[in-house]
């Protein structure tokens, strides 16, 4: 995977014949050898620039997380997941778990706190139409739409058209350009259509489409507000991460007279119909505004780092620049702890029920209880079970697995729980074996989530993902 420089495989098992049938990264010649060493050797062949390390130890006994960025627990018993989960939670290390049972799979993720600057969300930029800053106002005033011929008028940026229409509406109505209702925005839209020299002019059509987004009051997103109001955004000491130092500075910036409740401008504007010179001039104005905003936030940051007794350059110029460009898209993820699931009802239970995957989740937890009780997963024959007795054992395993799942759901507050026999049958039939095609889907999702968590880019799936390929079902339940 890209961005992965080093990985560790922790496993104390030896390669078996079953592994050769279900694991892409072991070979027939590896049977009887350390599974961790075999997997590392074969994985490193894919990218010699990545360093792999094998630790021949039971995953539950792996305690040195000092240089670990992320933990992925594949096909591990719930007892091991809880032990690893508690260590990761204490160290604020993200953890992903993945389990397969035939056509059914489960992916869980947990992290105490995960901050994201580059979430790559789709956010309409603040164009300042209703309250143009000085340079934008001067630029808009430089256009006399009434004096332009049809050719020049067809190349006026839609931002200018909207500013002119909003100004005209405010003058005619004697109202401030704040708190506009839908009907009032419709009137501005009508003015834009009246100003068009002819129907179908692309720049005027762009202005019409942008009325609702650009002629509304500026609103800070709930995600960003959650960060600004978090206690961590009011903390500044030597242990505070750079993200929270910047968030602290952003909180002060927004509250300042200069910020006036708005985020720093990113300097980006959408594509629009305009002649090259007009567009370049307009883009330059917004970029200059972004630089001014960044300079103001940097001043706020300097006060924060001084209070934390840190050097003025503790946060690099590159970090400040990236933070300002993405200030409107900041995200904070805090999931539920995996190691608490055995102690209390799942905090996502209602969401699991609503998504129709509560039975799947309960069966995965029931299989963990079954494993702790019998030392094997349901559907896997005992050492003394003969071929003729396997069907009888599977029937017994199915009854017991279903009973455990029903008991768990009852303990979690679910009245009259039902567990579909077809789901129970799949868990028992599969014997918790991985199918190549399902494992490939799970591996792809886990790889994607890994990159998100390591790079702090894009928003990771923060909760539980259930995949039921037999019933064409994929449900991602967020924390």
XYZ file of C-alpha atoms in Angstrom:
479
model
C 0.000 0.000 0.000
C 1.135 3.556 -0.608
C 2.327 5.523 2.403
C 3.246 2.314 4.246
C 6.968 2.262 5.030
C 7.113 -0.524 7.579
C 4.814 -3.228 8.886
C 4.899 -5.940 11.544
C 3.093 -9.287 11.377
C 2.463 -10.819 14.810
C 1.493 -14.506 14.758
C 2.649 -17.580 16.655
C 1.042 -20.181 14.366
C 2.681 -22.431 11.805
C 1.530 -22.557 8.192
C -1.021 -25.338 7.720
C -2.595 -26.965 4.692
C -5.744 -24.952 5.402
C -3.700 -21.718 5.237
C -2.412 -22.654 1.785
C -6.020 -22.961 0.584
C -7.213 -19.645 2.072
C -4.210 -17.304 2.375
C -2.744 -15.622 -0.690
C 0.550 -14.940 1.066
C 1.643 -18.449 2.011
C 2.781 -21.205 -0.337
C 2.687 -24.978 -0.202
C 6.424 -24.957 0.473
C 5.774 -22.857 3.616
C 3.761 -25.592 5.405
C 5.213 -26.197 8.847
C 7.107 -22.891 8.911
C 6.274 -19.768 10.906
C 3.192 -18.164 9.383
C 4.335 -14.672 10.357
C 7.742 -15.131 8.701
C 6.216 -16.655 5.570
C 3.686 -13.861 5.173
C 6.313 -11.146 5.700
C 8.666 -12.737 3.185
C 5.994 -13.027 0.512
C 4.497 -9.589 1.176
C 7.881 -7.880 0.865
C 8.243 -9.307 -2.648
C 5.433 -6.961 -3.696
C 7.391 -3.845 -2.732
C 11.071 -4.178 -1.787
C 11.119 -0.580 -0.525
C 8.816 -1.519 2.357
C 10.391 -3.071 5.431
C 8.556 -5.999 7.020
C 9.143 -7.591 10.401
C 7.820 -10.894 11.739
C 7.137 -11.332 15.444
C 6.509 -14.960 16.351
C 4.273 -14.365 19.325
C 0.593 -14.650 20.157
C -1.121 -11.384 19.174
C -2.640 -11.075 22.661
C 0.880 -11.042 24.108
C 2.194 -8.286 21.819
C 2.540 -5.300 24.120
C 5.176 -3.009 22.560
C 3.122 -0.369 20.754
C 5.655 2.432 21.183
C 6.437 2.776 17.460
C 3.089 1.614 16.093
C 0.819 3.898 14.046
C -2.056 1.466 13.519
C -3.088 -2.038 14.585
C -5.044 -4.387 12.308
C -6.416 -7.523 13.983
C -7.509 -10.116 11.444
C -9.574 -13.165 12.424
C -8.730 -12.731 16.098
C -10.901 -13.983 18.974
C -12.918 -11.325 20.779
C -10.788 -11.902 23.889
C -7.650 -10.920 21.954
C -9.430 -7.972 20.324
C -10.461 -6.660 23.730
C -6.919 -6.979 25.106
C -5.346 -5.251 22.106
C -8.162 -2.729 21.955
C -7.583 -1.603 25.519
C -3.851 -1.075 24.882
C -4.507 0.812 21.653
C -7.184 2.939 23.294
C -4.830 3.937 26.116
C -2.130 4.921 23.613
C -4.637 6.563 21.192
C -3.567 4.198 18.411
C -6.248 3.423 15.798
C -7.322 -0.195 15.603
C -9.169 -2.050 12.846
C -10.558 -5.564 13.235
C -11.732 -7.834 10.434
C -13.481 -11.201 10.672
C -14.928 -13.480 8.002
C -17.467 -16.250 8.342
C -18.077 -17.553 4.833
C -20.213 -15.054 2.936
C -20.475 -12.756 5.972
C -17.822 -10.377 7.243
C -17.403 -7.712 9.893
C -15.028 -4.751 10.060
C -14.753 -2.656 13.212
C -12.644 0.410 13.870
C -11.866 2.215 17.089
C -9.769 5.241 17.962
C -10.007 7.469 20.994
C -9.357 10.599 18.959
C -8.579 11.088 15.288
C -8.232 14.570 13.794
C -8.518 15.324 10.093
C -7.444 18.493 8.305
C -7.714 17.343 4.692
C -11.105 15.652 4.719
C -11.625 16.384 0.988
C -15.284 17.171 1.566
C -17.381 19.057 -0.937
C -17.785 22.538 0.486
C -19.060 25.461 -1.576
C -16.519 28.267 -1.092
C -17.538 31.481 0.629
C -17.622 33.969 -2.250
C -18.550 36.937 -0.063
C -21.517 37.875 -2.230
C -23.702 39.220 0.586
C -20.873 41.033 2.389
C -18.032 41.636 -0.081
C -14.648 42.465 1.448
C -13.062 45.715 0.266
C -11.042 44.321 -2.635
C -13.962 42.251 -3.922
C -16.275 45.246 -3.652
C -13.863 47.381 -5.676
C -13.576 44.645 -8.297
C -17.360 44.298 -8.635
C -17.821 48.068 -8.813
C -15.360 48.218 -11.707
C -17.995 46.551 -13.916
C -20.743 48.722 -15.399
C -23.052 46.050 -16.722
C -25.267 48.561 -18.482
C -22.354 49.869 -20.552
C -21.139 46.482 -21.757
C -22.040 44.996 -25.129
C -23.491 41.507 -25.291
C -20.103 39.872 -25.917
C -18.415 41.468 -22.897
C -21.507 40.941 -20.735
C -21.390 37.228 -21.514
C -17.924 37.027 -19.919
C -18.612 38.783 -16.621
C -17.927 36.371 -13.724
C -21.153 35.224 -12.078
C -19.857 36.455 -8.694
C -20.047 40.031 -9.986
C -23.552 39.426 -11.339
C -24.727 38.118 -7.961
C -23.197 41.040 -6.061
C -24.935 43.491 -8.410
C -28.277 41.662 -8.113
C -28.062 41.449 -4.304
C -27.174 45.149 -4.053
C -30.112 46.055 -6.283
C -32.522 43.892 -4.275
C -31.369 45.441 -0.981
C -31.716 48.973 -2.389
C -35.194 48.336 -3.799
C -36.457 46.606 -0.642
C -34.644 48.819 1.867
C -33.412 45.723 3.701
C -30.079 44.408 4.893
C -28.582 41.452 3.082
C -28.927 39.159 6.088
C -31.243 36.336 7.031
C -32.864 36.107 3.625
C -35.842 33.817 3.270
C -36.335 31.459 0.369
C -38.824 33.898 -1.206
C -36.343 36.739 -0.914
C -33.634 34.692 -2.593
C -36.123 33.894 -5.352
C -36.492 37.609 -5.970
C -32.737 37.984 -6.342
C -32.835 35.060 -8.754
C -35.525 36.856 -10.760
C -33.369 40.001 -10.877
C -30.454 37.962 -12.245
C -32.710 36.602 -14.986
C -33.892 40.147 -15.807
C -30.288 41.353 -16.063
C -29.398 38.663 -18.628
C -29.221 40.027 -22.188
C -30.780 36.816 -23.504
C -31.864 33.421 -22.294
C -29.178 30.769 -22.138
C -26.210 33.030 -21.280
C -23.892 30.658 -19.422
C -22.565 33.100 -16.825
C -26.058 34.275 -15.902
C -27.228 30.660 -15.671
C -24.303 30.033 -13.294
C -25.439 32.997 -11.200
C -28.984 31.596 -11.066
C -27.685 28.199 -9.894
C -25.518 29.837 -7.220
C -28.217 32.061 -5.672
C -29.247 29.645 -2.908
C -25.687 28.828 -1.838
C -24.117 32.274 -2.258
C -27.000 34.462 -1.092
C -27.436 32.769 2.281
C -25.966 33.707 5.636
C -22.520 32.316 6.364
C -22.740 29.231 8.579
C -19.902 27.340 10.236
C -20.491 23.605 9.765
C -21.525 21.431 12.698
C -18.322 19.402 12.319
C -16.133 22.494 12.652
C -18.268 23.916 15.460
C -17.822 20.667 17.352
C -14.055 21.171 17.152
C -14.127 24.847 18.111
C -16.288 24.172 21.168
C -14.308 21.123 22.284
C -12.391 21.653 25.560
C -9.198 20.672 23.745
C -9.527 23.807 21.575
C -9.178 25.864 24.736
C -6.024 24.099 25.915
C -2.453 25.139 25.238
C 0.505 23.386 26.824
C 3.619 21.514 25.779
C 1.631 18.271 25.302
C -1.030 19.789 23.041
C -0.914 18.456 19.485
C -0.391 20.852 16.588
C -3.960 20.251 15.430
C -5.395 21.480 18.713
C -2.966 24.403 18.860
C -4.231 25.437 15.439
C -7.847 24.798 16.484
C -7.285 27.037 19.495
C -5.951 29.739 17.192
C -8.898 29.242 14.839
C -11.338 29.625 17.721
C -9.756 32.974 18.589
C -9.678 34.008 14.937
C -13.392 33.299 14.467
C -14.247 35.200 17.656
C -12.113 38.203 16.692
C -13.373 41.372 15.049
C -11.389 40.484 11.944
C -12.736 36.926 11.645
C -16.310 37.979 12.433
C -17.557 34.410 12.751
C -16.057 33.155 9.503
C -13.350 30.661 8.598
C -10.169 31.815 6.869
C -10.730 31.862 3.121
C -9.183 28.967 1.218
C -8.336 31.078 -1.811
C -10.265 28.686 -4.052
C -13.163 29.637 -6.293
C -15.253 27.448 -8.600
C -14.802 27.315 -12.354
C -16.975 29.845 -14.132
C -17.678 31.370 -17.533
C -15.439 34.436 -17.856
C -12.678 35.771 -20.044
C -9.209 34.753 -18.918
C -8.174 38.145 -17.564
C -11.347 38.640 -15.534
C -11.065 35.173 -13.995
C -7.363 35.570 -13.192
C -7.995 38.963 -11.576
C -10.865 37.561 -9.520
C -8.829 34.537 -8.432
C -5.947 36.817 -7.410
C -8.319 38.822 -5.189
C -9.506 35.714 -3.342
C -5.964 34.396 -2.980
C -4.860 37.728 -1.519
C -7.782 37.512 0.901
C -6.676 33.993 1.856
C -3.137 35.225 2.545
C -4.466 38.048 4.720
C -6.640 35.615 6.658
C -3.721 33.234 7.112
C -1.553 36.051 8.446
C -4.269 36.956 10.954
C -4.657 33.341 12.101
C -0.868 33.072 12.403
C -0.937 35.978 14.836
C -3.559 34.161 16.891
C -1.426 31.021 16.764
C 1.638 32.909 17.979
C -0.259 33.885 21.128
C -1.345 30.262 21.637
C 2.177 28.815 21.356
C 3.523 31.511 23.652
C 0.949 30.525 26.286
C 2.088 26.918 25.821
C 5.721 27.984 26.310
C 6.581 26.702 22.835
C 8.744 28.236 20.117
C 7.078 30.576 17.640
C 7.921 28.168 14.815
C 6.653 25.087 16.668
C 3.952 24.748 14.015
C 5.473 24.868 10.547
C 4.405 27.327 7.875
C 3.299 24.382 5.719
C 0.988 23.085 8.453
C -0.532 26.529 8.910
C -1.092 26.882 5.170
C -2.769 23.469 4.863
C -4.899 24.123 7.947
C -6.155 27.482 6.638
C -6.990 26.082 3.211
C -9.053 23.314 4.804
C -10.428 25.133 7.857
C -14.013 24.746 6.653
C -13.590 20.977 6.299
C -11.952 19.986 9.594
C -13.219 16.778 11.142
C -12.913 15.077 14.512
C -13.586 11.355 14.961
C -14.056 9.714 18.345
C -15.386 6.170 18.280
C -16.569 3.785 20.962
C -14.027 1.523 22.626
C -13.952 -2.113 21.475
C -12.871 -3.426 24.861
C -16.072 -2.117 26.474
C -18.336 -4.260 24.289
C -18.057 -7.265 26.602
C -18.980 -5.190 29.633
C -22.024 -3.310 28.397
C -24.541 -3.329 25.573
C -23.082 -2.065 22.270
C -23.430 1.706 22.135
C -24.346 1.403 18.457
C -27.055 -1.188 19.034
C -29.978 0.978 17.934
C -28.112 1.904 14.748
C -27.362 -1.751 14.073
C -31.062 -2.568 14.449
C -32.051 0.272 12.119
C -29.590 -0.909 9.465
C -30.890 -4.486 9.703
C -27.569 -6.008 10.782
C -28.114 -6.501 14.510
C -28.417 -10.282 14.053
C -25.117 -10.404 12.144
C -23.381 -8.451 14.897
C -24.866 -10.625 17.629
C -23.734 -13.791 15.847
C -20.152 -12.552 15.575
C -20.140 -11.848 19.324
C -21.876 -15.198 19.998
C -19.202 -17.001 17.966
C -16.607 -15.390 20.237
C -18.408 -16.705 23.317
C -18.660 -20.132 21.674
C -14.905 -20.099 20.990
C -14.050 -19.247 24.591
C -16.283 -22.064 25.793
C -15.252 -24.846 23.381
C -11.842 -23.773 22.102
C -13.118 -23.835 18.515
C -15.510 -21.911 16.298
C -18.954 -23.339 15.505
C -18.871 -25.683 12.539
C -15.269 -26.776 13.088
C -15.223 -30.466 14.023
C -13.810 -31.669 17.299
C -10.697 -33.803 17.102
C -12.756 -36.904 17.915
C -15.660 -36.087 15.584
C -15.936 -38.589 12.738
C -17.152 -37.770 9.236
C -20.528 -39.348 9.941
C -20.997 -37.323 13.100
C -20.197 -33.950 11.520
C -23.787 -33.170 10.492
C -25.035 -33.888 14.005
C -22.328 -31.692 15.497
C -23.168 -28.825 13.118
C -26.824 -29.035 14.095
C -25.866 -28.922 17.762
C -23.461 -26.011 17.147
C -26.196 -24.107 15.308
C -28.658 -24.509 18.184
C -26.069 -23.425 20.739
C -24.813 -20.480 18.658
C -28.343 -19.222 18.144
C -29.114 -19.556 21.863
C -26.000 -17.574 22.775
C -26.918 -14.838 20.281
C -30.482 -14.647 21.652
C -29.175 -14.426 25.225
C -26.796 -11.609 24.252
C -29.511 -9.656 22.469
C -31.814 -10.093 25.463
C -29.087 -8.838 27.805
C -28.655 -5.817 25.533
C -32.299 -4.896 26.064
C -33.790 -6.351 22.904
C -37.257 -7.768 23.596
C -38.203 -11.018 21.873
C -35.002 -11.221 19.800
C -35.036 -13.206 16.587
C -32.032 -14.655 14.796
C -32.572 -15.930 11.259
C -31.769 -19.610 10.846
C -30.135 -18.882 7.479
C -27.584 -16.602 9.162
C -26.845 -19.145 11.872
C -26.471 -21.837 9.202
C -23.909 -19.727 7.302
C -21.795 -19.167 10.420
C -21.805 -22.895 11.162
C -21.423 -24.024 7.530
C -18.391 -21.773 7.000
C -16.587 -22.833 10.170
C -15.266 -19.242 10.204
C -13.321 -19.961 7.001
C -12.473 -17.099 4.652
C -13.707 -17.162 1.065
C -11.281 -15.553 -1.382
C -13.786 -13.180 -2.967
C -15.225 -11.985 0.353
C -11.758 -11.667 1.876
C -10.697 -9.561 -1.118
C -13.571 -7.127 -0.508
C -12.776 -6.946 3.196
C -9.071 -6.464 2.477
C -9.822 -3.622 0.077
C -11.972 -1.815 2.650
C -9.410 -2.334 5.417
C -6.619 -1.046 3.145
C -8.632 2.055 2.328
C -9.417 2.736 5.976
C -5.758 2.170 6.879
C -4.583 4.859 4.459
C -7.191 7.293 5.785
C -6.132 6.749 9.392
C -2.382 6.893 8.746
C -2.428 9.965 6.498
C -5.190 11.822 8.389
C -6.846 12.448 5.029
C -10.468 11.702 4.158
C -12.938 10.608 6.832
C -12.607 7.003 8.024
C -15.494 4.670 8.682
C -15.884 5.170 12.413
C -17.838 2.260 13.751
C -18.951 -1.120 12.436
C -19.235 -2.361 8.859
C -21.210 -5.557 8.209
C -20.988 -7.285 4.829
C -23.403 -10.041 3.821
C -22.568 -10.976 0.252
C -25.188 -13.745 0.149
C -27.932 -11.157 0.688
C -26.239 -8.273 -1.170
C -25.975 -6.231 2.035
C -23.337 -3.767 3.180
C -24.074 -1.577 6.187
C -21.676 0.948 7.705
C -22.899 1.940 11.164
C -21.269 5.129 12.417
C -20.337 5.809 16.009
